[in-house]
């Protein structure tokens, strides 16, 4: 007859022994700092996600159009930027070298290129072919002077990811003549419509990101962003969206508060007064929304965003009436205000959820709580998914699932993200065939955000 054995135990007699243990699952610690963005540019791949940072995005997309959305995401604190240029059509610029061949830009866009061909100063047997973007060297090739120079240029440009060269010269003898600042025929930027953003959102869906922003104050695009965030959440792929509109006579604060409350969405965030001073310049609209999004992404989920200082911002560039400031939180808008130390910070770390639907509590109005709940869901789902197909749907298998999820809850409590949590088998749904049902009770943490101090002053100067 078999017997049970314990870890590390050695039995004195031959035989079969058994023990039951849980299957380990990989711990998925929360990460921070991933921001997605859609923008317009005169260079770079269309509807394709490229991972960049604030320091290198210009190498891929240049600095025209609304590429600065990547800069502000990075300045806010996003360490990884998932960038997607949006638009359709357009035309690539090109240049014909008479009797030699044609150079064509790799991407559609109006970026203005020029070409210079010259003998290398330090080696007269070598020719330099230089493509400029304005005064900046964009690409440079070297070929041997003499012989089939067209063929040599074609070979030199094979590795270029930015241009193609189509050789037209025939025979072994072809000369690439010297030219100075020869202008490419103008390209055309892709057309960008509301539908263009839909294609960009679709391209980003395969990627994990914490925040998602767009390069416009267009409310139709903001509505698309909201729809995309809902779609992501329904597929357990969460992100937070940040938008802003520029203040004007036609769009006063009262109207902006209506726009914020109109989202009524725990994943959408609306900056009420985005015109601020940053590193010597004034930024506004989508730029400030991207900065705020980058900042939020850089913090781990256990931190409140209330009174968090926007990086690099030195002052406010628009004056908000007290009435609008007092009404911001009640309408789901984030007001930017000055601290006593003259830092610019988020007055309240909230989203646009004003009236929670049935089944949701007021905790979903808080950026901190939403981010914590998102991380808990993602990590618990990861722990559970690791066991799918690897345990039986019996008491031991379901206990393994509970143990795995409780491990996540214990970890997050130790990290300071939640107070406590407990997973258990659902009492109202009996397991059957391949289906098992579980409940998870969680007690959130909350920040001290409203401190009430009562001062009692004594008129008499007697201390007896």
Short mmCIF file of C-alpha atoms in Angstrom, two decimals:
data_model
loop_
_atom_site.label_atom_id
_atom_site.label_comp_id
_atom_site.label_asym_id
_atom_site.label_seq_id
_atom_site.Cartn_x
_atom_site.Cartn_y
_atom_site.Cartn_z
CA UNK A 1 0.00 0.00 0.00
CA UNK A 2 1.29 3.45 -0.86
CA UNK A 3 2.10 6.06 1.73
CA UNK A 4 2.33 9.83 1.78
CA UNK A 5 5.76 11.46 1.87
CA UNK A 6 6.85 14.93 2.88
CA UNK A 7 9.22 17.24 1.05
CA UNK A 8 12.81 16.10 1.64
CA UNK A 9 11.79 12.84 3.35
CA UNK A 10 13.52 9.55 2.38
CA UNK A 11 11.62 6.30 3.04
CA UNK A 12 13.54 3.23 4.32
CA UNK A 13 11.62 0.71 2.22
CA UNK A 14 11.13 0.44 -1.54
CA UNK A 15 7.66 1.41 -2.77
CA UNK A 16 5.49 4.10 -4.32
CA UNK A 17 4.85 7.25 -2.28
CA UNK A 18 2.89 10.39 -3.05
CA UNK A 19 2.36 13.97 -2.00
CA UNK A 20 0.16 16.82 -3.22
CA UNK A 21 1.56 20.28 -3.89
CA UNK A 22 0.42 23.39 -5.71
CA UNK A 23 1.72 24.33 -9.14
CA UNK A 24 3.85 27.47 -8.94
CA UNK A 25 2.93 30.41 -11.15
CA UNK A 26 5.13 33.23 -12.36
CA UNK A 27 4.77 36.37 -10.27
CA UNK A 28 3.82 39.34 -12.44
CA UNK A 29 5.03 42.43 -10.62
CA UNK A 30 3.45 45.69 -11.64
CA UNK A 31 5.48 47.78 -14.07
CA UNK A 32 5.10 51.45 -14.87
CA UNK A 33 5.88 54.03 -17.52
CA UNK A 34 4.41 52.74 -20.81
CA UNK A 35 2.55 55.32 -22.88
CA UNK A 36 0.82 54.91 -26.24
CA UNK A 37 0.19 57.82 -28.62
CA UNK A 38 -1.22 58.65 -32.04
CA UNK A 39 0.11 61.61 -34.03
CA UNK A 40 0.71 63.18 -37.44
CA UNK A 41 4.13 63.60 -39.03
CA UNK A 42 5.88 64.16 -42.36
CA UNK A 43 8.03 61.04 -41.97
CA UNK A 44 7.95 57.50 -40.65
CA UNK A 45 5.89 54.31 -41.05
CA UNK A 46 2.11 54.68 -41.09
CA UNK A 47 -0.24 52.75 -38.80
CA UNK A 48 2.72 50.85 -37.41
CA UNK A 49 3.70 50.85 -33.74
CA UNK A 50 7.31 51.78 -33.05
CA UNK A 51 8.82 51.74 -29.56
CA UNK A 52 10.69 55.00 -28.90
CA UNK A 53 11.69 57.34 -26.08
CA UNK A 54 11.60 61.12 -25.76
CA UNK A 55 15.29 61.15 -26.68
CA UNK A 56 15.18 59.16 -29.93
CA UNK A 57 11.71 59.57 -31.47
CA UNK A 58 12.98 62.21 -33.91
CA UNK A 59 15.30 59.61 -35.46
CA UNK A 60 12.21 57.70 -36.57
CA UNK A 61 9.52 60.34 -37.13
CA UNK A 62 11.31 63.70 -37.30
CA UNK A 63 9.99 66.74 -35.44
CA UNK A 64 7.20 68.09 -37.64
CA UNK A 65 3.45 67.84 -37.27
CA UNK A 66 2.39 66.77 -33.80
CA UNK A 67 5.35 64.53 -33.01
CA UNK A 68 5.88 66.62 -29.88
CA UNK A 69 3.21 64.48 -28.19
CA UNK A 70 6.02 61.94 -27.71
CA UNK A 71 8.27 64.55 -26.15
CA UNK A 72 5.65 65.55 -23.60
CA UNK A 73 4.80 61.95 -22.75
CA UNK A 74 8.49 61.40 -22.03
CA UNK A 75 8.96 64.64 -20.12
CA UNK A 76 6.03 63.63 -17.95
CA UNK A 77 7.76 60.39 -17.07
CA UNK A 78 6.86 57.71 -19.62
CA UNK A 79 10.01 55.65 -20.09
CA UNK A 80 8.65 53.60 -23.00
CA UNK A 81 6.54 55.19 -25.75
CA UNK A 82 4.50 53.15 -28.22
CA UNK A 83 4.24 55.55 -31.13
CA UNK A 84 1.91 55.25 -34.11
CA UNK A 85 1.81 57.74 -36.99
CA UNK A 86 -1.70 58.02 -38.40
CA UNK A 87 -3.01 58.89 -41.85
CA UNK A 88 -3.66 57.40 -45.28
CA UNK A 89 -2.23 57.99 -48.73
CA UNK A 90 0.29 60.73 -49.30
CA UNK A 91 3.23 60.74 -51.66
CA UNK A 92 6.93 60.01 -51.19
CA UNK A 93 9.49 62.56 -52.41
CA UNK A 94 12.00 61.50 -55.06
CA UNK A 95 15.05 62.67 -56.95
CA UNK A 96 16.35 61.64 -60.37
CA UNK A 97 20.09 61.54 -61.00
CA UNK A 98 20.34 62.04 -64.76
CA UNK A 99 21.58 58.92 -66.49
CA UNK A 100 22.13 57.12 -63.19
CA UNK A 101 18.89 56.31 -61.39
CA UNK A 102 16.14 57.49 -59.08
CA UNK A 103 16.16 57.86 -55.28
CA UNK A 104 12.76 57.53 -53.61
CA UNK A 105 11.96 58.29 -49.98
CA UNK A 106 10.81 55.30 -47.97
CA UNK A 107 7.77 57.04 -46.49
CA UNK A 108 5.08 59.37 -47.76
CA UNK A 109 5.42 62.90 -46.46
CA UNK A 110 6.37 66.49 -47.19
CA UNK A 111 9.77 66.34 -45.50
CA UNK A 112 12.12 68.43 -47.68
CA UNK A 113 15.31 66.59 -48.68
CA UNK A 114 18.30 67.77 -50.69
CA UNK A 115 21.22 65.82 -52.16
CA UNK A 116 24.90 66.66 -52.41
CA UNK A 117 27.46 64.57 -54.30
CA UNK A 118 31.12 65.47 -53.81
CA UNK A 119 34.62 64.06 -53.77
CA UNK A 120 35.75 63.19 -50.27
CA UNK A 121 38.18 65.82 -49.01
CA UNK A 122 40.58 63.28 -47.54
CA UNK A 123 40.37 60.75 -50.40
CA UNK A 124 39.93 61.81 -54.02
CA UNK A 125 39.18 58.20 -55.00
CA UNK A 126 35.99 58.24 -52.93
CA UNK A 127 32.72 60.03 -53.55
CA UNK A 128 30.29 61.06 -50.81
CA UNK A 129 26.55 61.04 -51.45
CA UNK A 130 24.81 63.03 -48.69
CA UNK A 131 21.07 63.47 -48.18
CA UNK A 132 20.13 66.45 -46.01
CA UNK A 133 17.01 67.23 -44.02
CA UNK A 134 17.36 71.01 -43.98
CA UNK A 135 20.92 71.56 -42.73
CA UNK A 136 21.12 68.23 -40.93
CA UNK A 137 22.79 65.19 -42.51
CA UNK A 138 20.01 62.60 -42.78
CA UNK A 139 21.94 59.81 -44.53
CA UNK A 140 25.39 59.52 -46.01
CA UNK A 141 26.95 56.96 -48.37
CA UNK A 142 30.44 56.49 -49.80
CA UNK A 143 31.31 54.85 -53.12
CA UNK A 144 34.52 54.32 -55.06
CA UNK A 145 35.04 56.93 -57.78
CA UNK A 146 35.16 55.54 -61.32
CA UNK A 147 33.74 52.41 -62.90
CA UNK A 148 30.10 51.52 -62.31
CA UNK A 149 29.27 54.28 -59.83
CA UNK A 150 25.52 53.73 -60.27
CA UNK A 151 25.93 50.09 -59.29
CA UNK A 152 28.11 51.07 -56.34
CA UNK A 153 25.47 53.54 -55.16
CA UNK A 154 22.73 50.91 -55.50
CA UNK A 155 24.77 48.54 -53.36
CA UNK A 156 25.57 51.24 -50.78
CA UNK A 157 21.88 52.11 -50.40
CA UNK A 158 20.68 48.52 -50.02
CA UNK A 159 20.90 48.75 -46.23
CA UNK A 160 19.01 52.05 -46.03
CA UNK A 161 15.67 51.85 -44.30
CA UNK A 162 14.78 55.37 -45.43
CA UNK A 163 15.39 55.40 -49.20
CA UNK A 164 15.39 53.10 -52.20
CA UNK A 165 17.53 53.49 -55.32
CA UNK A 166 16.42 52.32 -58.75
CA UNK A 167 19.35 52.11 -61.15
CA UNK A 168 18.72 53.17 -64.76
CA UNK A 169 22.31 53.36 -66.05
CA UNK A 170 23.44 50.49 -68.27
CA UNK A 171 26.93 49.06 -68.65
CA UNK A 172 29.99 48.98 -66.47
CA UNK A 173 30.74 52.68 -66.81
CA UNK A 174 28.37 55.13 -65.09
CA UNK A 175 29.13 58.37 -63.31
CA UNK A 176 27.33 59.97 -60.39
CA UNK A 177 28.01 63.63 -61.15
CA UNK A 178 28.81 66.15 -58.43
CA UNK A 179 25.82 68.25 -57.35
CA UNK A 180 25.18 70.63 -54.47
CA UNK A 181 21.91 70.80 -52.53
CA UNK A 182 19.86 69.25 -55.34
CA UNK A 183 16.22 69.38 -54.23
CA UNK A 184 13.98 66.30 -54.13
CA UNK A 185 10.58 66.68 -55.76
CA UNK A 186 8.10 67.49 -53.02
CA UNK A 187 6.27 64.69 -51.29
CA UNK A 188 2.81 64.97 -49.76
CA UNK A 189 1.74 64.26 -46.20
CA UNK A 190 -0.88 61.55 -45.70
CA UNK A 191 -4.47 62.66 -45.23
CA UNK A 192 -5.62 62.41 -41.63
CA UNK A 193 -9.30 62.04 -40.76
CA UNK A 194 -11.19 60.81 -37.73
CA UNK A 195 -11.18 57.34 -39.29
CA UNK A 196 -7.38 57.47 -39.48
CA UNK A 197 -7.26 57.38 -35.69
CA UNK A 198 -9.37 54.23 -35.65
CA UNK A 199 -6.68 52.45 -37.66
CA UNK A 200 -4.03 53.72 -35.25
CA UNK A 201 -5.94 52.49 -32.22
CA UNK A 202 -6.27 49.09 -33.83
CA UNK A 203 -2.51 48.91 -34.37
CA UNK A 204 -1.90 49.63 -30.67
CA UNK A 205 -4.31 46.99 -29.39
CA UNK A 206 -1.69 44.25 -29.32
CA UNK A 207 0.51 46.18 -26.87
CA UNK A 208 0.49 46.61 -23.12
CA UNK A 209 0.33 50.28 -22.13
CA UNK A 210 -0.64 52.25 -19.06
CA UNK A 211 -1.80 55.48 -20.70
CA UNK A 212 -2.99 56.42 -24.18
CA UNK A 213 -3.11 59.92 -25.70
CA UNK A 214 -3.88 61.60 -29.01
CA UNK A 215 -2.42 64.67 -30.69
CA UNK A 216 -5.56 66.73 -30.99
CA UNK A 217 -8.26 68.66 -29.16
CA UNK A 218 -10.87 67.31 -31.60
CA UNK A 219 -13.76 65.98 -29.51
CA UNK A 220 -14.68 63.42 -32.19
CA UNK A 221 -11.24 61.85 -31.76
CA UNK A 222 -11.64 62.03 -27.98
CA UNK A 223 -14.85 60.02 -28.34
CA UNK A 224 -12.96 57.43 -30.39
CA UNK A 225 -10.32 57.25 -27.66
CA UNK A 226 -13.00 56.61 -25.05
CA UNK A 227 -14.53 53.85 -27.18
CA UNK A 228 -11.12 52.26 -27.62
CA UNK A 229 -10.43 52.27 -23.87
CA UNK A 230 -13.78 50.58 -23.29
CA UNK A 231 -12.95 47.98 -25.92
CA UNK A 232 -9.57 47.32 -24.31
CA UNK A 233 -11.08 46.95 -20.84
CA UNK A 234 -13.60 44.42 -22.10
CA UNK A 235 -10.64 42.31 -23.22
CA UNK A 236 -8.65 42.76 -19.97
CA UNK A 237 -6.20 45.16 -21.65
CA UNK A 238 -6.50 48.35 -19.65
CA UNK A 239 -5.18 51.85 -20.35
CA UNK A 240 -6.02 55.35 -19.11
CA UNK A 241 -6.80 58.11 -21.61
CA UNK A 242 -5.95 61.80 -21.11
CA UNK A 243 -7.41 64.67 -23.14
CA UNK A 244 -7.64 68.45 -22.95
CA UNK A 245 -9.23 71.30 -24.89
CA UNK A 246 -7.83 74.79 -25.31
CA UNK A 247 -9.79 77.47 -23.50
CA UNK A 248 -11.39 80.14 -25.70
CA UNK A 249 -14.36 82.51 -25.76
CA UNK A 250 -16.30 79.82 -27.57
CA UNK A 251 -15.19 77.17 -25.07
CA UNK A 252 -15.37 78.67 -21.60
CA UNK A 253 -14.78 76.69 -18.42
CA UNK A 254 -18.48 76.07 -17.87
CA UNK A 255 -18.66 74.28 -21.23
CA UNK A 256 -15.44 72.38 -20.55
CA UNK A 257 -16.86 71.06 -17.28
CA UNK A 258 -19.84 69.77 -19.25
CA UNK A 259 -17.48 68.00 -21.65
CA UNK A 260 -15.58 66.39 -18.78
CA UNK A 261 -18.72 65.17 -17.03
CA UNK A 262 -20.07 63.94 -20.36
CA UNK A 263 -17.43 61.21 -20.50
CA UNK A 264 -18.50 59.78 -17.12
CA UNK A 265 -15.78 57.18 -17.52
CA UNK A 266 -13.23 55.77 -15.09
CA UNK A 267 -10.68 55.41 -17.89
CA UNK A 268 -10.95 58.97 -19.26
CA UNK A 269 -9.19 62.01 -17.75
CA UNK A 270 -9.87 65.64 -18.69
CA UNK A 271 -7.44 68.49 -17.94
CA UNK A 272 -9.52 71.61 -17.26
CA UNK A 273 -6.87 74.33 -17.67
CA UNK A 274 -4.04 72.93 -19.80
CA UNK A 275 -2.27 76.18 -20.72
CA UNK A 276 0.93 76.09 -18.63
CA UNK A 277 4.56 77.17 -18.72
CA UNK A 278 7.07 74.38 -19.29
CA UNK A 279 10.83 74.90 -19.51
CA UNK A 280 10.48 78.41 -20.90
CA UNK A 281 7.65 77.73 -23.37
CA UNK A 282 3.88 77.72 -23.14
CA UNK A 283 2.14 74.44 -23.89
CA UNK A 284 -1.58 73.78 -24.19
CA UNK A 285 -4.23 71.25 -25.11
CA UNK A 286 -3.01 67.79 -26.08
CA UNK A 287 0.55 68.69 -25.07
CA UNK A 288 -0.37 69.12 -21.41
CA UNK A 289 -2.63 66.07 -21.54
CA UNK A 290 0.36 64.03 -22.72
CA UNK A 291 2.58 65.49 -19.99
CA UNK A 292 0.01 64.58 -17.32
CA UNK A 293 -0.43 61.10 -18.78
CA UNK A 294 3.32 60.50 -18.76
CA UNK A 295 3.49 61.59 -15.13
CA UNK A 296 0.67 59.27 -14.06
CA UNK A 297 2.25 56.35 -15.93
CA UNK A 298 5.55 56.83 -14.11
CA UNK A 299 4.09 56.20 -10.65
CA UNK A 300 3.31 52.77 -9.26
CA UNK A 301 -0.33 52.15 -8.59
CA UNK A 302 -0.25 52.65 -4.80
CA UNK A 303 0.40 56.39 -5.19
CA UNK A 304 -2.35 58.99 -5.25
CA UNK A 305 -2.17 61.58 -8.02
CA UNK A 306 -3.69 64.30 -5.85
CA UNK A 307 -1.16 67.13 -5.42
CA UNK A 308 1.41 65.43 -7.64
CA UNK A 309 3.64 68.06 -9.28
CA UNK A 310 3.83 68.14 -13.08
CA UNK A 311 7.49 67.72 -14.07
CA UNK A 312 9.13 70.84 -15.50
CA UNK A 313 6.03 73.04 -15.23
CA UNK A 314 6.91 76.41 -13.73
CA UNK A 315 3.59 78.23 -13.83
CA UNK A 316 0.01 78.51 -15.02
CA UNK A 317 -0.66 80.48 -18.22
CA UNK A 318 -4.41 80.87 -17.83
CA UNK A 319 -6.53 82.09 -14.97
CA UNK A 320 -9.39 79.88 -13.83
CA UNK A 321 -12.34 81.37 -11.91
CA UNK A 322 -12.78 80.05 -8.37
CA UNK A 323 -16.24 78.80 -9.28
CA UNK A 324 -14.79 76.60 -12.04
CA UNK A 325 -12.04 75.29 -9.74
CA UNK A 326 -14.59 74.41 -7.08
CA UNK A 327 -16.75 72.67 -9.67
CA UNK A 328 -13.94 70.69 -11.28
CA UNK A 329 -13.94 67.61 -9.06
CA UNK A 330 -17.72 67.31 -9.10
CA UNK A 331 -17.63 67.27 -12.89
CA UNK A 332 -14.76 64.84 -13.29
CA UNK A 333 -12.20 67.43 -14.43
CA UNK A 334 -8.59 67.67 -13.26
CA UNK A 335 -7.76 71.28 -12.38
CA UNK A 336 -4.12 72.35 -12.33
CA UNK A 337 -3.36 74.65 -9.41
CA UNK A 338 -0.37 76.21 -7.64
CA UNK A 339 0.99 74.87 -4.39
CA UNK A 340 2.25 77.13 -1.61
CA UNK A 341 5.73 76.50 -3.01
CA UNK A 342 4.50 77.71 -6.42
CA UNK A 343 4.68 74.27 -7.99
CA UNK A 344 1.95 73.30 -10.45
CA UNK A 345 0.14 70.14 -9.44
CA UNK A 346 -3.03 68.16 -10.00
CA UNK A 347 -5.61 69.55 -7.62
CA UNK A 348 -7.39 66.18 -7.47
CA UNK A 349 -6.30 62.76 -8.72
CA UNK A 350 -9.62 61.89 -10.34
CA UNK A 351 -11.06 60.67 -13.62
CA UNK A 352 -14.26 61.72 -15.39
CA UNK A 353 -16.52 59.21 -13.64
CA UNK A 354 -19.24 61.31 -11.99
CA UNK A 355 -22.16 58.91 -11.66
CA UNK A 356 -21.00 55.31 -11.29
CA UNK A 357 -23.27 52.76 -12.99
CA UNK A 358 -24.87 49.94 -11.03
CA UNK A 359 -22.26 47.55 -9.67
CA UNK A 360 -19.52 50.18 -9.33
CA UNK A 361 -18.64 52.15 -6.20
CA UNK A 362 -17.17 55.64 -5.82
CA UNK A 363 -13.69 54.14 -5.63
CA UNK A 364 -13.72 54.02 -9.43
CA UNK A 365 -13.57 57.84 -9.45
CA UNK A 366 -10.01 57.81 -8.04
CA UNK A 367 -6.97 57.43 -10.30
CA UNK A 368 -5.15 55.62 -7.53
CA UNK A 369 -7.92 53.12 -6.91
CA UNK A 370 -8.58 52.50 -10.60
CA UNK A 371 -4.90 51.85 -11.28
CA UNK A 372 -4.66 49.55 -8.26
CA UNK A 373 -7.75 47.62 -9.30
CA UNK A 374 -6.47 47.32 -12.86
CA UNK A 375 -3.14 45.96 -11.68
CA UNK A 376 -4.80 43.52 -9.30
CA UNK A 377 -7.10 42.22 -12.04
CA UNK A 378 -4.21 41.81 -14.48
CA UNK A 379 -1.96 40.05 -12.00
CA UNK A 380 -4.71 37.79 -10.65
CA UNK A 381 -5.77 36.90 -14.18
CA UNK A 382 -2.17 36.06 -15.03
CA UNK A 383 -1.91 33.78 -12.00
CA UNK A 384 -5.17 32.04 -12.87
CA UNK A 385 -4.37 31.69 -16.57
CA UNK A 386 -1.10 29.94 -15.74
CA UNK A 387 -3.20 27.12 -14.26
CA UNK A 388 -5.72 26.79 -17.09
CA UNK A 389 -5.44 23.27 -18.46
CA UNK A 390 -2.79 22.38 -15.88
CA UNK A 391 -4.99 21.45 -12.91
CA UNK A 392 -8.10 19.30 -12.65
CA UNK A 393 -11.48 20.79 -11.87
CA UNK A 394 -11.65 19.10 -8.49
CA UNK A 395 -11.18 20.32 -4.94
CA UNK A 396 -7.39 20.20 -5.20
CA UNK A 397 -7.31 21.97 -8.57
CA UNK A 398 -9.62 24.74 -7.44
CA UNK A 399 -7.61 25.10 -4.24
CA UNK A 400 -4.53 25.63 -6.40
CA UNK A 401 -6.29 28.48 -8.22
CA UNK A 402 -7.32 30.06 -4.92
CA UNK A 403 -3.77 29.74 -3.59
CA UNK A 404 -2.35 31.37 -6.71
CA UNK A 405 -4.74 34.33 -6.59
CA UNK A 406 -4.29 34.72 -2.84
CA UNK A 407 -0.57 34.91 -3.50
CA UNK A 408 -1.17 37.96 -5.69
CA UNK A 409 -3.39 39.54 -3.03
CA UNK A 410 -0.78 38.89 -0.36
CA UNK A 411 1.97 40.40 -2.52
CA UNK A 412 -0.05 43.53 -3.27
CA UNK A 413 -0.91 43.97 0.39
CA UNK A 414 2.77 43.71 1.28
CA UNK A 415 3.60 46.27 -1.43
CA UNK A 416 1.11 48.73 0.09
CA UNK A 417 -1.29 48.64 -2.85
CA UNK A 418 -4.26 47.14 -0.97
CA UNK A 419 -5.13 46.54 2.68
CA UNK A 420 -6.22 42.93 2.26
CA UNK A 421 -7.91 40.45 -0.04
CA UNK A 422 -9.27 36.93 -0.12
CA UNK A 423 -10.10 34.53 -2.96
CA UNK A 424 -12.63 31.72 -2.53
CA UNK A 425 -14.94 29.41 -4.46
CA UNK A 426 -18.17 31.12 -5.46
CA UNK A 427 -21.06 29.75 -3.40
CA UNK A 428 -23.76 30.58 -5.95
CA UNK A 429 -22.12 28.84 -8.93
CA UNK A 430 -21.29 25.15 -8.68
CA UNK A 431 -18.28 23.89 -10.65
CA UNK A 432 -19.24 21.73 -13.59
CA UNK A 433 -17.28 20.04 -16.37
CA UNK A 434 -14.47 22.46 -17.24
CA UNK A 435 -15.92 25.50 -15.51
CA UNK A 436 -15.10 26.73 -12.01
CA UNK A 437 -16.17 29.97 -10.35
CA UNK A 438 -14.38 32.12 -7.81
CA UNK A 439 -14.96 35.29 -5.82
CA UNK A 440 -12.29 37.77 -4.77
CA UNK A 441 -12.95 40.26 -1.98
CA UNK A 442 -10.57 43.22 -1.82
CA UNK A 443 -10.19 46.07 0.66
CA UNK A 444 -8.64 49.12 -1.04
CA UNK A 445 -6.23 51.58 0.46
CA UNK A 446 -6.99 55.29 0.18
CA UNK A 447 -4.90 58.40 0.60
CA UNK A 448 -5.59 61.12 3.15
CA UNK A 449 -6.73 63.86 0.76
CA UNK A 450 -9.05 66.06 2.82
CA UNK A 451 -7.60 67.15 6.13
CA UNK A 452 -9.84 69.23 8.39
CA UNK A 453 -8.05 71.29 11.05
CA UNK A 454 -10.08 73.03 13.73
CA UNK A 455 -8.29 75.95 15.43
CA UNK A 456 -9.44 77.22 18.84
CA UNK A 457 -8.04 80.58 19.85
CA UNK A 458 -8.19 82.04 23.33
CA UNK A 459 -8.76 85.76 23.77
CA UNK A 460 -7.34 85.85 27.28
CA UNK A 461 -3.56 85.89 27.51
CA UNK A 462 -3.62 83.93 30.75
CA UNK A 463 -2.16 80.43 30.46
CA UNK A 464 -3.42 79.26 33.85
#
